[in-house]
Each structure stands twice: as structure tokens, then as C-alpha cells.
mmCIF file of C-alpha atoms in Angstrom:
data_model
loop_
_atom_site.group_PDB
_atom_site.id
_atom_site.type_symbol
_atom_site.label_atom_id
_atom_site.label_comp_id
_atom_site.label_asym_id
_atom_site.label_seq_id
_atom_site.Cartn_x
_atom_site.Cartn_y
_atom_site.Cartn_z
ATOM 1 C CA UNK A 1 10.200 -19.097 -3.451
ATOM 2 C CA UNK A 2 11.450 -15.282 -4.028
ATOM 3 C CA UNK A 3 8.328 -13.075 -2.569
ATOM 4 C CA UNK A 4 8.853 -10.641 -6.297
ATOM 5 C CA UNK A 5 6.800 -9.850 -8.968
ATOM 6 C CA UNK A 6 6.313 -6.843 -11.669
ATOM 7 C CA UNK A 7 2.994 -5.915 -13.024
ATOM 8 C CA UNK A 8 3.096 -3.629 -16.311
ATOM 9 C CA UNK A 9 -0.371 -1.256 -16.206
ATOM 10 C CA UNK A 10 -0.299 0.401 -19.936
ATOM 11 C CA UNK A 11 -4.150 2.028 -21.129
ATOM 12 C CA UNK A 12 -4.791 5.282 -23.331
ATOM 13 C CA UNK A 13 -4.599 7.382 -20.427
ATOM 14 C CA UNK A 14 -1.108 6.032 -18.047
ATOM 15 C CA UNK A 15 1.842 3.704 -18.457
ATOM 16 C CA UNK A 16 2.659 2.102 -15.226
ATOM 17 C CA UNK A 17 5.214 -0.120 -14.195
ATOM 18 C CA UNK A 18 6.120 -2.143 -10.908
ATOM 19 C CA UNK A 19 8.332 -4.556 -9.512
ATOM 20 C CA UNK A 20 8.384 -4.901 -5.634
ATOM 21 C CA UNK A 21 10.563 -7.896 -3.386
ATOM 22 C CA UNK A 22 8.696 -7.755 -0.370
ATOM 23 C CA UNK A 23 12.078 -9.792 1.508
ATOM 24 C CA UNK A 24 13.702 -6.667 0.450
ATOM 25 C CA UNK A 25 15.786 -4.165 2.271
ATOM 26 C CA UNK A 26 13.133 -1.243 1.212
ATOM 27 C CA UNK A 27 14.992 0.342 -1.729
ATOM 28 C CA UNK A 28 12.494 2.396 -3.042
ATOM 29 C CA UNK A 29 13.167 4.481 -6.526
ATOM 30 C CA UNK A 30 9.439 6.482 -7.531
ATOM 31 C CA UNK A 31 9.296 8.007 -10.481
ATOM 32 C CA UNK A 32 5.094 8.544 -9.952
ATOM 33 C CA UNK A 33 5.476 11.676 -11.640
ATOM 34 C CA UNK A 34 3.393 13.650 -9.154
ATOM 35 C CA UNK A 35 6.027 14.307 -5.934
ATOM 36 C CA UNK A 36 3.394 13.971 -2.633
ATOM 37 C CA UNK A 37 3.010 9.822 -4.177
ATOM 38 C CA UNK A 38 6.451 9.057 -4.224
ATOM 39 C CA UNK A 39 7.166 10.251 -1.245
ATOM 40 C CA UNK A 40 4.432 8.191 0.040
ATOM 41 C CA UNK A 41 4.966 4.498 -1.844
ATOM 42 C CA UNK A 42 8.991 5.234 -0.888
ATOM 43 C CA UNK A 43 8.031 5.665 2.673
ATOM 44 C CA UNK A 44 5.810 2.470 2.337
ATOM 45 C CA UNK A 45 9.010 0.825 0.633
ATOM 46 C CA UNK A 46 10.749 2.067 3.799
ATOM 47 C CA UNK A 47 9.324 1.254 6.615
ATOM 48 C CA UNK A 48 7.873 -2.449 5.114
ATOM 49 C CA UNK A 49 11.073 -3.533 4.017
ATOM 50 C CA UNK A 50 9.857 -4.175 0.789
ATOM 51 C CA UNK A 51 11.827 -2.918 -1.927
ATOM 52 C CA UNK A 52 9.642 -1.422 -4.668
ATOM 53 C CA UNK A 53 10.246 -0.079 -8.048
ATOM 54 C CA UNK A 54 7.975 2.827 -9.804
ATOM 55 C CA UNK A 55 7.284 4.205 -13.282
ATOM 56 C CA UNK A 56 3.891 6.122 -14.038
ATOM 57 C CA UNK A 57 3.794 8.096 -17.199
ATOM 58 C CA UNK A 58 0.824 10.270 -17.617
ATOM 59 C CA UNK A 59 -0.871 9.977 -22.045
ATOM 60 C CA UNK A 60 -3.514 12.188 -21.059
ATOM 61 C CA UNK A 61 -2.215 15.003 -18.665
ATOM 62 C CA UNK A 62 -4.646 14.371 -16.103
ATOM 63 C CA UNK A 63 -3.552 13.923 -12.346
ATOM 64 C CA UNK A 64 -6.300 11.310 -11.462
ATOM 65 C CA UNK A 65 -5.576 8.598 -13.338
ATOM 66 C CA UNK A 66 -1.652 8.486 -13.062
ATOM 67 C CA UNK A 67 -2.565 8.396 -9.290
ATOM 68 C CA UNK A 68 -5.545 5.780 -9.610
ATOM 69 C CA UNK A 69 -3.680 3.040 -11.574
ATOM 70 C CA UNK A 70 0.290 3.802 -10.258
ATOM 71 C CA UNK A 71 -1.843 2.733 -7.094
ATOM 72 C CA UNK A 72 -3.632 0.178 -9.005
ATOM 73 C CA UNK A 73 -0.890 -1.320 -10.055
ATOM 74 C CA UNK A 74 1.210 -1.637 -7.258
ATOM 75 C CA UNK A 75 -1.686 -3.162 -5.296
ATOM 76 C CA UNK A 76 -1.765 -5.866 -8.027
ATOM 77 C CA UNK A 77 2.097 -6.468 -7.823
ATOM 78 C CA UNK A 78 1.716 -7.046 -4.117
ATOM 79 C CA UNK A 79 -0.870 -9.354 -4.593
ATOM 80 C CA UNK A 80 1.407 -11.243 -7.004
ATOM 81 C CA UNK A 81 4.446 -11.116 -5.086
ATOM 82 C CA UNK A 82 2.029 -12.610 -1.547
ATOM 83 C CA UNK A 83 1.341 -16.018 -4.278
ATOM 84 C CA UNK A 84 -0.404 -18.248 -2.438
ATOM 85 C CA UNK A 85 -0.200 -16.557 1.276
ATOM 86 C CA UNK A 86 1.261 -19.583 3.301
ATOM 87 C CA UNK A 87 3.578 -19.997 6.255
ATOM 88 C CA UNK A 88 3.348 -16.051 6.627
ATOM 89 C CA UNK A 89 1.394 -14.170 9.843
ATOM 90 C CA UNK A 90 -1.252 -13.323 8.631
ATOM 91 C CA UNK A 91 -2.942 -10.393 10.856
ATOM 92 C CA UNK A 92 -0.795 -7.362 12.222
ATOM 93 C CA UNK A 93 -1.670 -4.290 13.574
ATOM 94 C CA UNK A 94 0.681 -0.828 13.691
ATOM 95 C CA UNK A 95 -0.226 2.221 15.306
ATOM 96 C CA UNK A 96 2.682 4.811 14.366
ATOM 97 C CA UNK A 97 2.432 8.851 15.768
ATOM 98 C CA UNK A 98 4.133 11.389 13.621
ATOM 99 C CA UNK A 99 4.233 14.951 15.395
ATOM 100 C CA UNK A 100 0.819 16.094 16.750
ATOM 101 C CA UNK A 101 -1.136 13.008 14.271
ATOM 102 C CA UNK A 102 -1.722 9.672 15.214
ATOM 103 C CA UNK A 103 -2.499 6.902 13.075
ATOM 104 C CA UNK A 104 -3.006 3.340 13.196
ATOM 105 C CA UNK A 105 -3.680 0.235 10.979
ATOM 106 C CA UNK A 106 -5.118 -3.568 11.174
ATOM 107 C CA UNK A 107 -4.067 -5.514 8.207
ATOM 108 C CA UNK A 108 -5.249 -9.165 7.436
ATOM 109 C CA UNK A 109 -3.607 -11.097 4.061
ATOM 110 C CA UNK A 110 -6.516 -12.690 3.493
ATOM 111 C CA UNK A 111 -7.745 -12.775 -0.198
ATOM 112 C CA UNK A 112 -11.212 -10.831 0.569
ATOM 113 C CA UNK A 113 -10.798 -7.706 -0.409
ATOM 114 C CA UNK A 114 -12.285 -5.172 2.097
ATOM 115 C CA UNK A 115 -10.736 -1.196 3.598
ATOM 116 C CA UNK A 116 -11.560 0.751 5.205
ATOM 117 C CA UNK A 117 -9.761 3.978 5.069
ATOM 118 C CA UNK A 118 -10.667 7.283 7.152
ATOM 119 C CA UNK A 119 -8.362 10.240 7.256
ATOM 120 C CA UNK A 120 -10.372 12.457 8.717
ATOM 121 C CA UNK A 121 -7.921 14.968 5.902
ATOM 122 C CA UNK A 122 -9.148 18.642 6.205
ATOM 123 C CA UNK A 123 -7.654 20.226 3.691
ATOM 124 C CA UNK A 124 -8.482 20.860 -0.197
ATOM 125 C CA UNK A 125 -5.559 19.437 -1.346
ATOM 126 C CA UNK A 126 -1.743 17.759 0.391
ATOM 127 C CA UNK A 127 1.752 18.880 -1.234
ATOM 128 C CA UNK A 128 -0.878 19.189 -4.468
ATOM 129 C CA UNK A 129 -2.739 16.390 -4.277
ATOM 130 C CA UNK A 130 -6.565 16.376 -4.008
ATOM 131 C CA UNK A 131 -8.372 14.690 -1.302
ATOM 132 C CA UNK A 132 -10.620 13.137 -2.979
ATOM 133 C CA UNK A 133 -7.193 11.526 -4.764
ATOM 134 C CA UNK A 134 -4.923 11.175 -2.164
ATOM 135 C CA UNK A 135 -7.441 8.883 -0.236
ATOM 136 C CA UNK A 136 -8.754 7.248 -3.690
ATOM 137 C CA UNK A 137 -4.685 6.460 -3.885
ATOM 138 C CA UNK A 138 -5.105 4.330 -0.188
ATOM 139 C CA UNK A 139 -8.625 2.636 -1.733
ATOM 140 C CA UNK A 140 -7.109 1.534 -5.111
ATOM 141 C CA UNK A 141 -4.208 0.241 -3.612
ATOM 142 C CA UNK A 142 -5.539 -1.710 -0.914
ATOM 143 C CA UNK A 143 -8.779 -3.061 -3.135
ATOM 144 C CA UNK A 144 -5.943 -4.934 -5.982
ATOM 145 C CA UNK A 145 -3.973 -6.239 -3.323
ATOM 146 C CA UNK A 146 -6.934 -7.822 -2.213
ATOM 147 C CA UNK A 147 -6.263 -7.630 1.090
ATOM 148 C CA UNK A 148 -8.541 -6.593 4.913
ATOM 149 C CA UNK A 149 -7.334 -3.278 5.834
ATOM 150 C CA UNK A 150 -8.413 -0.820 8.028
ATOM 151 C CA UNK A 151 -6.585 2.668 8.458
ATOM 152 C CA UNK A 152 -7.849 5.016 10.814
ATOM 153 C CA UNK A 153 -6.026 9.043 11.758
ATOM 154 C CA UNK A 154 -6.430 8.804 16.135
ATOM 155 C CA UNK A 155 -5.900 12.008 15.447
ATOM 156 C CA UNK A 156 -4.485 14.934 14.102
ATOM 157 C CA UNK A 157 -4.269 18.596 12.171
ATOM 158 C CA UNK A 158 -1.104 18.638 9.400
ATOM 159 C CA UNK A 159 -2.382 16.872 6.836
ATOM 160 C CA UNK A 160 0.415 15.601 5.177
ATOM 161 C CA UNK A 161 1.501 14.042 8.544
ATOM 162 C CA UNK A 162 -1.397 12.175 8.856
ATOM 163 C CA UNK A 163 -1.150 10.597 5.414
ATOM 164 C CA UNK A 164 2.331 10.410 6.390
ATOM 165 C CA UNK A 165 1.394 8.068 9.655
ATOM 166 C CA UNK A 166 -0.869 6.542 7.725
ATOM 167 C CA UNK A 167 1.324 5.371 5.545
ATOM 168 C CA UNK A 168 3.751 4.544 8.110
ATOM 169 C CA UNK A 169 1.018 1.973 10.110
ATOM 170 C CA UNK A 170 0.532 -0.159 7.205
ATOM 171 C CA UNK A 171 4.579 -0.372 6.020
ATOM 172 C CA UNK A 172 4.973 -1.036 9.050
ATOM 173 C CA UNK A 173 1.305 -3.437 9.536
ATOM 174 C CA UNK A 174 2.080 -5.590 5.918
ATOM 175 C CA UNK A 175 5.352 -6.487 7.238
ATOM 176 C CA UNK A 176 5.176 -7.749 10.307
ATOM 177 C CA UNK A 177 2.131 -9.921 8.638
ATOM 178 C CA UNK A 178 4.235 -11.020 5.781
ATOM 179 C CA UNK A 179 6.256 -11.801 7.766
ATOM 180 C CA UNK A 180 7.664 -15.772 7.215
ATOM 181 C CA UNK A 181 5.956 -17.813 10.927
ATOM 182 C CA UNK A 182 8.977 -20.364 11.419
ATOM 183 C CA UNK A 183 5.971 -22.048 13.759
ATOM 184 C CA UNK A 184 3.385 -22.649 10.565
ATOM 185 C CA UNK A 185 3.603 -24.828 7.645
ATOM 186 C CA UNK A 186 0.511 -23.886 4.866
ATOM 187 C CA UNK A 187 -1.992 -21.207 5.365
ATOM 188 C CA UNK A 188 -2.735 -20.082 8.355
ATOM 189 C CA UNK A 189 -6.557 -20.764 7.946
ATOM 190 C CA UNK A 190 -8.787 -22.802 9.062
ATOM 191 C CA UNK A 191 -10.156 -23.087 4.951
ATOM 192 C CA UNK A 192 -6.809 -25.027 4.446
ATOM 193 C CA UNK A 193 -6.317 -22.320 1.842
ATOM 194 C CA UNK A 194 -6.293 -18.258 2.629
#
């Protein structure tokens, strides 16, 4: 079964197109119109080995709307690509360093959306993206994936490095949790359904 999905979100504020292939090679073709968000999504693709295409456009010129809607649409596409979530490892944890920064991510691909994102960013903006919008990108992405994820920056003093370490920790955790489990038939759940 192919684990792919396409998602379009068209509103009066934005127009977003996303495609994903969970069993890809980490190819990224990203134009969210926001440079640092492109960098974050490209890093997510490369380190998760998920092929990701994103094409975003703003209809109202508001940065917050395009960041939020890009995250929502990407999350929904990843949710759909995961399908019934059968025959996967389900759980994963990863800790990633980036220079002075260290971030960790624990993930459960169960369909009970809950997330904790503690980046501890110190500046008002990172590469032109306001702190609140960068943190909102992560929470919107995770809520719409319908997964349980905890991301925490353990330490660091460069907000770019912290956000990138957090992204890579999420990517590697997602890659491992979504990997097919050759020993399992059906859902990795005592309930018989994810």
C-alpha cells in the first residue's frame, strides 16, 4: 500500500497545496513564501526521508496566516498518508544536537492528538519569523497530524539552532515511528485500532 497523500486548503486568506510520500527519499520542493519555514520543512523532509512538496500563497499578505495554514495542510497530508497506521513501530524518541543546542522529541503515532512544544526561544523573531508564529507552526502541524508528540529544547542560546534541532528530532522520531514493523500484523495497540 502506498503511503502518500495530497492536500489542498483554499481560503480567503491563503491557498496551500501539499503532497507527501512517507516512503520517499527525503526530497523537498518547498515554497511557503517564508524562507525560514521553507528551511524547517526541507529539514523535516530530509531527516524523516519523507518526500514533501509545499506550494503556499497568501491572499491577504499576513505572515501568520500563511505559516499557520501551511502547517495545518502539511499536518493533514501526513495524517492521511499514515492511513490506518497498521504495521508500524508507532513509538520513537530522538535527541539531536546542533552546535550549542540540544533538542529531544518523543512521538506516539496513535490517533489521540496531544502535543507539548517547549522550544524556549529567547528572541522576538528567528530569521524574520515571530517567535509565536514559529511555535504555532509546530503546534498546528502536530495537532493536524493527529499524533501525540512532546518536543523540548534541552538547552541552547541560538534560536535558529534550537528550532532546527527540534525539527530534526521530530523528523528522525517520525521516520522511526512510521517505519514498518516486519513482526507486526495490524495496529500496534491493545485496542485493536489506532
